[in-house]
PDB file of C-alpha atoms in Angstrom:
ATOM      1  CA  UNK A   1     -25.481 -23.123 -22.176  1.00  0.00           C
ATOM      2  CA  UNK A   2     -25.683 -24.604 -18.593  1.00  0.00           C
ATOM      3  CA  UNK A   3     -28.514 -22.750 -17.380  1.00  0.00           C
ATOM      4  CA  UNK A   4     -27.127 -19.365 -16.090  1.00  0.00           C
ATOM      5  CA  UNK A   5     -29.335 -16.473 -17.379  1.00  0.00           C
ATOM      6  CA  UNK A   6     -27.409 -13.898 -19.471  1.00  0.00           C
ATOM      7  CA  UNK A   7     -28.075 -10.858 -16.774  1.00  0.00           C
ATOM      8  CA  UNK A   8     -26.172 -13.049 -14.309  1.00  0.00           C
ATOM      9  CA  UNK A   9     -23.272 -12.798 -16.402  1.00  0.00           C
ATOM     10  CA  UNK A  10     -23.613  -9.436 -16.538  1.00  0.00           C
ATOM     11  CA  UNK A  11     -23.509  -9.101 -12.650  1.00  0.00           C
ATOM     12  CA  UNK A  12     -20.272 -10.919 -12.480  1.00  0.00           C
ATOM     13  CA  UNK A  13     -18.409  -7.773 -13.778  1.00  0.00           C
ATOM     14  CA  UNK A  14     -19.585  -6.418 -10.730  1.00  0.00           C
ATOM     15  CA  UNK A  15     -18.403  -9.127  -8.598  1.00  0.00           C
ATOM     16  CA  UNK A  16     -15.052  -9.154 -10.385  1.00  0.00           C
ATOM     17  CA  UNK A  17     -15.064  -5.184  -9.407  1.00  0.00           C
ATOM     18  CA  UNK A  18     -15.822  -6.042  -5.876  1.00  0.00           C
ATOM     19  CA  UNK A  19     -12.963  -8.612  -5.494  1.00  0.00           C
ATOM     20  CA  UNK A  20     -10.767  -5.696  -6.741  1.00  0.00           C
ATOM     21  CA  UNK A  21     -11.889  -2.851  -4.326  1.00  0.00           C
ATOM     22  CA  UNK A  22     -12.040  -5.420  -1.264  1.00  0.00           C
ATOM     23  CA  UNK A  23      -8.383  -6.136  -1.682  1.00  0.00           C
ATOM     24  CA  UNK A  24      -6.664  -3.480  -3.828  1.00  0.00           C
ATOM     25  CA  UNK A  25      -5.244  -1.434  -0.463  1.00  0.00           C
ATOM     26  CA  UNK A  26      -3.880  -4.783   1.038  1.00  0.00           C
ATOM     27  CA  UNK A  27      -2.244  -5.579  -2.295  1.00  0.00           C
ATOM     28  CA  UNK A  28      -0.871  -2.118  -2.065  1.00  0.00           C
ATOM     29  CA  UNK A  29       0.639  -2.438   1.155  1.00  0.00           C
ATOM     30  CA  UNK A  30       2.168  -5.609   0.379  1.00  0.00           C
ATOM     31  CA  UNK A  31       3.976  -4.411  -2.630  1.00  0.00           C
ATOM     32  CA  UNK A  32       4.976  -1.312  -0.756  1.00  0.00           C
ATOM     33  CA  UNK A  33       6.547  -3.277   1.916  1.00  0.00           C
ATOM     34  CA  UNK A  34       7.825  -6.494  -0.040  1.00  0.00           C
ATOM     35  CA  UNK A  35       7.951  -5.101  -3.662  1.00  0.00           C
ATOM     36  CA  UNK A  36       6.204  -6.776  -6.598  1.00  0.00           C
ATOM     37  CA  UNK A  37       7.694 -10.044  -7.202  1.00  0.00           C
ATOM     38  CA  UNK A  38       5.560 -12.007  -4.640  1.00  0.00           C
ATOM     39  CA  UNK A  39       2.253 -10.165  -5.471  1.00  0.00           C
ATOM     40  CA  UNK A  40       2.844 -10.921  -9.122  1.00  0.00           C
ATOM     41  CA  UNK A  41       3.719 -14.590  -8.670  1.00  0.00           C
ATOM     42  CA  UNK A  42       0.873 -15.175  -6.547  1.00  0.00           C
ATOM     43  CA  UNK A  43      -1.639 -13.514  -8.903  1.00  0.00           C
ATOM     44  CA  UNK A  44      -0.420 -14.671 -12.250  1.00  0.00           C
ATOM     45  CA  UNK A  45      -0.231 -18.499 -10.521  1.00  0.00           C
ATOM     46  CA  UNK A  46      -3.383 -17.929  -9.098  1.00  0.00           C
ATOM     47  CA  UNK A  47      -5.173 -16.836 -12.178  1.00  0.00           C
ATOM     48  CA  UNK A  48      -3.486 -19.906 -14.247  1.00  0.00           C
ATOM     49  CA  UNK A  49      -4.786 -22.313 -11.439  1.00  0.00           C
ATOM     50  CA  UNK A  50      -7.912 -20.806 -11.185  1.00  0.00           C
ATOM     51  CA  UNK A  51      -8.695 -22.053 -14.924  1.00  0.00           C
ATOM     52  CA  UNK A  52      -9.117 -25.569 -13.419  1.00  0.00           C
ATOM     53  CA  UNK A  53     -12.625 -24.010 -12.220  1.00  0.00           C
ATOM     54  CA  UNK A  54     -14.101 -24.835 -15.752  1.00  0.00           C
ATOM     55  CA  UNK A  55     -13.210 -28.668 -15.038  1.00  0.00           C
ATOM     56  CA  UNK A  56     -15.998 -28.662 -12.263  1.00  0.00           C
ATOM     57  CA  UNK A  57     -18.555 -26.327 -13.455  1.00  0.00           C
ATOM     58  CA  UNK A  58     -22.008 -27.162 -12.222  1.00  0.00           C
ATOM     59  CA  UNK A  59     -25.387 -26.938 -14.089  1.00  0.00           C
ATOM     60  CA  UNK A  60     -28.493 -25.331 -13.108  1.00  0.00           C
ATOM     61  CA  UNK A  61     -29.092 -21.624 -12.325  1.00  0.00           C
ATOM     62  CA  UNK A  62     -28.471 -21.601  -8.486  1.00  0.00           C
ATOM     63  CA  UNK A  63     -25.222 -23.594  -8.402  1.00  0.00           C
ATOM     64  CA  UNK A  64     -23.939 -21.906 -11.703  1.00  0.00           C
ATOM     65  CA  UNK A  65     -24.454 -18.576 -10.301  1.00  0.00           C
ATOM     66  CA  UNK A  66     -22.956 -19.069  -6.919  1.00  0.00           C
ATOM     67  CA  UNK A  67     -20.004 -20.924  -8.410  1.00  0.00           C
ATOM     68  CA  UNK A  68     -19.592 -17.887 -11.057  1.00  0.00           C
ATOM     69  CA  UNK A  69     -19.716 -15.504  -8.157  1.00  0.00           C
ATOM     70  CA  UNK A  70     -17.155 -17.305  -6.341  1.00  0.00           C
ATOM     71  CA  UNK A  71     -14.818 -17.416  -9.413  1.00  0.00           C
ATOM     72  CA  UNK A  72     -15.277 -13.922 -10.123  1.00  0.00           C
ATOM     73  CA  UNK A  73     -14.519 -12.673  -6.749  1.00  0.00           C
ATOM     74  CA  UNK A  74     -11.316 -14.734  -6.656  1.00  0.00           C
ATOM     75  CA  UNK A  75     -10.706 -13.465 -10.488  1.00  0.00           C
ATOM     76  CA  UNK A  76     -11.264  -9.597  -9.270  1.00  0.00           C
ATOM     77  CA  UNK A  77      -8.750 -10.189  -5.989  1.00  0.00           C
ATOM     78  CA  UNK A  78      -6.362 -11.721  -8.300  1.00  0.00           C
ATOM     79  CA  UNK A  79      -6.600  -8.861 -10.965  1.00  0.00           C
ATOM     80  CA  UNK A  80      -6.123  -6.340  -8.074  1.00  0.00           C
ATOM     81  CA  UNK A  81      -2.850  -7.916  -7.105  1.00  0.00           C
ATOM     82  CA  UNK A  82      -1.833  -8.018 -10.787  1.00  0.00           C
ATOM     83  CA  UNK A  83      -2.650  -4.603 -11.367  1.00  0.00           C
ATOM     84  CA  UNK A  84      -0.829  -3.287  -8.341  1.00  0.00           C
ATOM     85  CA  UNK A  85       2.184  -5.444  -8.842  1.00  0.00           C
ATOM     86  CA  UNK A  86       2.326  -4.419 -12.500  1.00  0.00           C
ATOM     87  CA  UNK A  87       2.324  -0.783 -11.911  1.00  0.00           C
ATOM     88  CA  UNK A  88       4.986  -1.036  -9.084  1.00  0.00           C
ATOM     89  CA  UNK A  89       7.093  -3.142 -11.243  1.00  0.00           C
ATOM     90  CA  UNK A  90       6.900  -0.852 -14.063  1.00  0.00           C
ATOM     91  CA  UNK A  91       7.752   2.268 -11.912  1.00  0.00           C
ATOM     92  CA  UNK A  92      10.845   0.686 -10.791  1.00  0.00           C
ATOM     93  CA  UNK A  93      11.914  -1.038 -14.189  1.00  0.00           C
ATOM     94  CA  UNK A  94      11.416   2.340 -16.327  1.00  0.00           C
ATOM     95  CA  UNK A  95      13.895   5.298 -15.300  1.00  0.00           C
ATOM     96  CA  UNK A  96      12.042   8.432 -14.143  1.00  0.00           C
ATOM     97  CA  UNK A  97      13.243  10.613 -16.674  1.00  0.00           C
ATOM     98  CA  UNK A  98      11.818   7.948 -19.400  1.00  0.00           C
ATOM     99  CA  UNK A  99       8.523   7.030 -17.799  1.00  0.00           C
ATOM    100  CA  UNK A 100       6.260   8.864 -20.000  1.00  0.00           C
ATOM    101  CA  UNK A 101       7.588   7.051 -23.186  1.00  0.00           C
ATOM    102  CA  UNK A 102       8.329   4.027 -21.336  1.00  0.00           C
ATOM    103  CA  UNK A 103       4.616   3.624 -20.061  1.00  0.00           C
ATOM    104  CA  UNK A 104       3.419   4.528 -23.661  1.00  0.00           C
ATOM    105  CA  UNK A 105       5.486   1.608 -25.141  1.00  0.00           C
ATOM    106  CA  UNK A 106       4.216  -0.847 -22.498  1.00  0.00           C
ATOM    107  CA  UNK A 107       0.738   0.217 -23.325  1.00  0.00           C
ATOM    108  CA  UNK A 108       1.414  -0.255 -27.064  1.00  0.00           C
ATOM    109  CA  UNK A 109       3.063  -3.534 -26.237  1.00  0.00           C
ATOM    110  CA  UNK A 110       0.237  -4.515 -24.020  1.00  0.00           C
ATOM    111  CA  UNK A 111      -2.631  -3.625 -26.638  1.00  0.00           C
ATOM    112  CA  UNK A 112      -0.691  -5.299 -29.528  1.00  0.00           C
ATOM    113  CA  UNK A 113      -0.498  -8.535 -27.247  1.00  0.00           C
ATOM    114  CA  UNK A 114      -4.126  -8.162 -26.479  1.00  0.00           C
ATOM    115  CA  UNK A 115      -4.878  -7.885 -29.895  1.00  0.00           C
ATOM    116  CA  UNK A 116      -3.004 -10.709 -31.015  1.00  0.00           C
ATOM    117  CA  UNK A 117      -4.083 -12.928 -28.155  1.00  0.00           C
ATOM    118  CA  UNK A 118      -7.624 -11.949 -28.706  1.00  0.00           C
ATOM    119  CA  UNK A 119      -7.698 -12.808 -32.363  1.00  0.00           C
ATOM    120  CA  UNK A 120      -5.503 -16.101 -31.829  1.00  0.00           C
ATOM    121  CA  UNK A 121      -7.816 -17.060 -29.008  1.00  0.00           C
ATOM    122  CA  UNK A 122     -10.821 -16.308 -30.943  1.00  0.00           C
ATOM    123  CA  UNK A 123      -9.848 -18.492 -34.058  1.00  0.00           C
ATOM    124  CA  UNK A 124      -8.562 -21.389 -31.609  1.00  0.00           C
ATOM    125  CA  UNK A 125     -11.982 -21.073 -29.853  1.00  0.00           C
ATOM    126  CA  UNK A 126     -13.834 -21.123 -32.977  1.00  0.00           C
ATOM    127  CA  UNK A 127     -11.881 -24.325 -34.186  1.00  0.00           C
ATOM    128  CA  UNK A 128     -12.196 -25.970 -30.858  1.00  0.00           C
ATOM    129  CA  UNK A 129     -15.900 -25.519 -30.651  1.00  0.00           C
ATOM    130  CA  UNK A 130     -16.516 -26.978 -34.154  1.00  0.00           C
ATOM    131  CA  UNK A 131     -14.958 -30.514 -33.015  1.00  0.00           C
ATOM    132  CA  UNK A 132     -17.477 -33.326 -32.965  1.00  0.00           C
ATOM    133  CA  UNK A 133     -19.598 -34.316 -30.048  1.00  0.00           C
ATOM    134  CA  UNK A 134     -18.587 -37.228 -27.864  1.00  0.00           C
ATOM    135  CA  UNK A 135     -15.599 -35.919 -25.811  1.00  0.00           C
ATOM    136  CA  UNK A 136     -15.049 -36.866 -22.161  1.00  0.00           C
ATOM    137  CA  UNK A 137     -14.910 -33.118 -21.714  1.00  0.00           C
ATOM    138  CA  UNK A 138     -16.308 -30.489 -23.890  1.00  0.00           C
ATOM    139  CA  UNK A 139     -13.820 -28.996 -26.102  1.00  0.00           C
ATOM    140  CA  UNK A 140     -14.558 -25.587 -24.969  1.00  0.00           C
ATOM    141  CA  UNK A 141     -13.672 -26.266 -21.525  1.00  0.00           C
ATOM    142  CA  UNK A 142     -10.487 -27.760 -22.464  1.00  0.00           C
ATOM    143  CA  UNK A 143      -9.881 -24.635 -24.387  1.00  0.00           C
ATOM    144  CA  UNK A 144     -10.894 -22.408 -21.144  1.00  0.00           C
ATOM    145  CA  UNK A 145      -8.573 -24.436 -19.100  1.00  0.00           C
ATOM    146  CA  UNK A 146      -5.562 -24.092 -21.515  1.00  0.00           C
ATOM    147  CA  UNK A 147      -5.988 -20.337 -22.241  1.00  0.00           C
ATOM    148  CA  UNK A 148      -6.162 -19.803 -18.187  1.00  0.00           C
ATOM    149  CA  UNK A 149      -3.130 -22.017 -17.971  1.00  0.00           C
ATOM    150  CA  UNK A 150      -1.244 -20.003 -20.364  1.00  0.00           C
ATOM    151  CA  UNK A 151      -1.284 -17.066 -17.960  1.00  0.00           C
ATOM    152  CA  UNK A 152       1.781 -19.373 -16.685  1.00  0.00           C
ATOM    153  CA  UNK A 153       3.766 -18.190 -19.532  1.00  0.00           C
ATOM    154  CA  UNK A 154       3.556 -14.405 -18.085  1.00  0.00           C
ATOM    155  CA  UNK A 155       4.852 -15.835 -14.695  1.00  0.00           C
ATOM    156  CA  UNK A 156       7.853 -17.353 -16.774  1.00  0.00           C
ATOM    157  CA  UNK A 157       8.657 -14.162 -18.398  1.00  0.00           C
ATOM    158  CA  UNK A 158       8.196 -12.162 -15.037  1.00  0.00           C
ATOM    159  CA  UNK A 159      11.199 -14.274 -13.880  1.00  0.00           C
ATOM    160  CA  UNK A 160      13.458 -12.514 -16.057  1.00  0.00           C
ATOM    161  CA  UNK A 161      12.725  -9.023 -14.905  1.00  0.00           C
ATOM    162  CA  UNK A 162      15.900  -7.332 -13.890  1.00  0.00           C
ATOM    163  CA  UNK A 163      15.954  -7.419 -10.010  1.00  0.00           C
ATOM    164  CA  UNK A 164      13.465 -10.250  -9.736  1.00  0.00           C
ATOM    165  CA  UNK A 165      15.794 -12.442  -7.682  1.00  0.00           C
ATOM    166  CA  UNK A 166      16.754  -9.640  -4.926  1.00  0.00           C
ATOM    167  CA  UNK A 167      12.917  -9.408  -4.318  1.00  0.00           C
ATOM    168  CA  UNK A 168      11.010 -11.595  -1.661  1.00  0.00           C
ATOM    169  CA  UNK A 169       9.569 -14.522  -3.164  1.00  0.00           C
ATOM    170  CA  UNK A 170       6.192 -15.571  -2.383  1.00  0.00           C
ATOM    171  CA  UNK A 171       7.429 -18.280   0.229  1.00  0.00           C
ATOM    172  CA  UNK A 172       9.262 -15.534   1.863  1.00  0.00           C
ATOM    173  CA  UNK A 173       6.381 -13.504   1.814  1.00  0.00           C
ATOM    174  CA  UNK A 174       4.006 -16.122   3.195  1.00  0.00           C
ATOM    175  CA  UNK A 175       6.487 -16.803   6.009  1.00  0.00           C
ATOM    176  CA  UNK A 176       6.786 -13.221   6.947  1.00  0.00           C
ATOM    177  CA  UNK A 177       2.942 -12.841   6.945  1.00  0.00           C
ATOM    178  CA  UNK A 178       2.682 -15.904   9.182  1.00  0.00           C
ATOM    179  CA  UNK A 179       5.233 -14.957  11.875  1.00  0.00           C
ATOM    180  CA  UNK A 180       3.363 -11.495  12.313  1.00  0.00           C
TER     181      UNK A 180
END
């Protein structure tokens, strides 16, 4: 509705993939060296904070396309960290003799959570988009910001993972990287 052609939206999927491709190796090195806690913390909180982007969404084809490209590149970068961090966390959390069954259960839980979240999100978005006009901020924008912020809940659950406290924190990781 702000002026970006639908084909530009389609292109953004490639920009997300580019963010992943450019950073997967670096995320892998960080996880191999420092384990998954700091990478998952950065990725999850980064995704939650990135939701604030919706509050400054520009209008017009050029500005909107450039902003969407920057958002998509950042999102892909964070998704790469999340993917690598979760894989390593699952490898450590599930005993080797149970990894087939354990990863199947994780996939089922992820699918059920995705289905429930998609349904709840869709119903909520439909409800919010029917609010009457006249708000300072568009209701859909409020929804997108809050949906992104909800990723922070996953971060809070991450803190309950066994061995979490023994791994390098994000601040420790950043300190080590700055001293290199």
